[in-house]
XYZ file of C-alpha atoms in Angstrom:
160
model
C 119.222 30.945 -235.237
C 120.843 28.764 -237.447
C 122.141 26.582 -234.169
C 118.721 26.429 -232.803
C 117.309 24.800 -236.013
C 119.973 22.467 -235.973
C 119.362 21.362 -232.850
C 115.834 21.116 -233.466
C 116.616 18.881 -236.026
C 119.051 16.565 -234.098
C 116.259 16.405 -231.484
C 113.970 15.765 -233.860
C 115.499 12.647 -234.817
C 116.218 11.505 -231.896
C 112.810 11.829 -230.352
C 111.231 9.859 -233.360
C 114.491 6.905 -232.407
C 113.384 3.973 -230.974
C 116.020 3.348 -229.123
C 115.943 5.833 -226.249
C 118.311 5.168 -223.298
C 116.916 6.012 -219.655
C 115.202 8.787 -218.557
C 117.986 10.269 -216.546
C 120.629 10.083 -219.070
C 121.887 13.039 -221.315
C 120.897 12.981 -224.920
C 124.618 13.034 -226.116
C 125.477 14.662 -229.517
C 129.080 13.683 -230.942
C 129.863 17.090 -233.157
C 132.805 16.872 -235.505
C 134.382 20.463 -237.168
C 137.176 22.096 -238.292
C 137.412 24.525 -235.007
C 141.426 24.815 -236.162
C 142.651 25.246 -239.326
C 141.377 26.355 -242.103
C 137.404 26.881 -241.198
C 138.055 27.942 -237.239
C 137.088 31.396 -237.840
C 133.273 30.220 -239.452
C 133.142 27.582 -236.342
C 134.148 29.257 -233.537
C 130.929 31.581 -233.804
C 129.308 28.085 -234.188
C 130.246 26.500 -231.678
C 129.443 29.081 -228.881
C 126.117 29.285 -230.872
C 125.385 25.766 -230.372
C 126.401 25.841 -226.976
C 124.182 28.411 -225.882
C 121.018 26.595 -228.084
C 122.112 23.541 -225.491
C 122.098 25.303 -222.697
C 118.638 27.045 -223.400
C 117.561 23.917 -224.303
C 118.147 22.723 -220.737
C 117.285 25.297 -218.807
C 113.555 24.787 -219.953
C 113.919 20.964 -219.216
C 115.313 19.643 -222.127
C 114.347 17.289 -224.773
C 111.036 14.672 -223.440
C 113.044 15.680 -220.126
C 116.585 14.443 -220.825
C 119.411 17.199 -220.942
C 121.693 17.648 -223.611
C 125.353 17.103 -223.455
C 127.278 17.717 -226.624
C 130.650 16.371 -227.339
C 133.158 18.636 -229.597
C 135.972 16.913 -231.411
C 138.296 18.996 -233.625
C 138.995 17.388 -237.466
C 141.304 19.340 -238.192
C 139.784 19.881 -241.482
C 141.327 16.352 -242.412
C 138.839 13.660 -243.341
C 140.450 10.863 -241.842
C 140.496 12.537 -238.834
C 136.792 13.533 -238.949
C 136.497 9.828 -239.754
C 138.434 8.797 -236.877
C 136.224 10.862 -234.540
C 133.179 10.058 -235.381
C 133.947 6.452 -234.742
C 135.123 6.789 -231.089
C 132.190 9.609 -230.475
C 129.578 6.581 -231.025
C 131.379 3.649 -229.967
C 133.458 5.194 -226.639
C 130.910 8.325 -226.024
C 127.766 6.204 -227.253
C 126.627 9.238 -228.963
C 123.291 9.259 -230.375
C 123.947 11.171 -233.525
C 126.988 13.068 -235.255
C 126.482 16.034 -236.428
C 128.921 19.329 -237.899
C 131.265 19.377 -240.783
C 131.789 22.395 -242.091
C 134.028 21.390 -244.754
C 132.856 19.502 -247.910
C 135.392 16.735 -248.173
C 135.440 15.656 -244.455
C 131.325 16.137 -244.996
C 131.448 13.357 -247.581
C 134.045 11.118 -245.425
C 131.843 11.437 -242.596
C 128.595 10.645 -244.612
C 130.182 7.307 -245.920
C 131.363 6.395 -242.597
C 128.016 6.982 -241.188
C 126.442 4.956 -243.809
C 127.844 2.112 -243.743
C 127.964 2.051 -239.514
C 124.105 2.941 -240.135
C 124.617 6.268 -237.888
C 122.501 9.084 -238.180
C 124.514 12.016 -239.391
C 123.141 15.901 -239.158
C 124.851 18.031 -241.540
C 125.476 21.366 -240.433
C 127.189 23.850 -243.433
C 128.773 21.324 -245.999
C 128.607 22.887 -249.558
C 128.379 20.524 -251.307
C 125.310 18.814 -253.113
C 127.097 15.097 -252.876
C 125.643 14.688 -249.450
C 121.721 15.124 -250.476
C 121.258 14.961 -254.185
C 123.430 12.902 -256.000
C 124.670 10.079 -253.894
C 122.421 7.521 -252.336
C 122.376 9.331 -248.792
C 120.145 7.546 -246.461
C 121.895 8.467 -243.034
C 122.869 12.327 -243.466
C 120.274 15.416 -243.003
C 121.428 18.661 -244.362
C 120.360 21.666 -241.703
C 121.855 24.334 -244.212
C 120.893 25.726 -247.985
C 122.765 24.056 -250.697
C 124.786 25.882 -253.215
C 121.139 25.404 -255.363
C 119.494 26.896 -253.444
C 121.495 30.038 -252.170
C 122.185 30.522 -256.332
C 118.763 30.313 -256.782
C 118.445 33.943 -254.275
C 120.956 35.667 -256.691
C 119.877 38.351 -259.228
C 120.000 36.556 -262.909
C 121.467 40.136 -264.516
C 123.349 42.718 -262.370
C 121.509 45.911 -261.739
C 118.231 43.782 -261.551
């Protein structure tokens, strides 16, 4: 579920773009996350997830008729190596988007190198509120609850 609505949300964004390559092409996706190390055993489960949203996704046509083709890179949880991906994912791949990080501090490296490339950036699990409250984010979505709002679900007294 929570692979569909981020790809809803990538598509989204790209269908509203302006800049739409030709009809044939794939919509590419560059996806950045920490599928080794520390966070591999929340984004394994993701990552099949997301690749079975894609594959749906297809197999009814696609998005306005182009496929989707998404392109994994490993970070290794490291932010310079998040950083380093998401650089050659839009200027080697041409990705339309990046999207992932599971990890808060290669979240916020990725979010300042997608601001100041001016490339759109879909959050998918970072926990922390630095991406969409209190930094002047104008590239990065969040697809996830913040830690707000899941601490908002919890009881205020035990046994309540």
């Amino acid at each position: 579920m929570r692979s569909r609505r981020l790809l809803f949300l990538i598509t989204a964004g790209l269908a509203l773009s302006s800049a739409a390559p030709a009809a044939a092409q794939p919509i590419k996706i560059g996806e950045i996350n920490s599928y080794s190390g520390i966070g591999a055993a929340f984004t394994g489960p993701y990552k099949a997830g997301v690749e079975m949203a894609v594959e749906e996704i297809n197999a009814k046509g696609g998005v306005l008729g182009r496929k989707l083709e998404v392109v994994f890179r490993d970070d290794k949880g490291q932010p310079a190596e998040a950083v380093k991906h998401a650089q050659e994912l839009v200027e080697s791949e041409k990705v339309a988007l990046i999207a992932g990080t599971f990890l808060s501090n290669v979240g916020l490296a990725v979010s300042d190198w997608a601001k100041q490339n001016k490339v759109m950036f879909v959050v998918a699990e970072s926990l922390t509120e630095a991406l969409t409250w209190s930094r002047d984010t104008t590239t990065p979505c969040a697809s996830g609850p913040t830690p707000t709002s899941r601490g908002a679900c919890w009881p205020r007294r035990p046994g309540r």
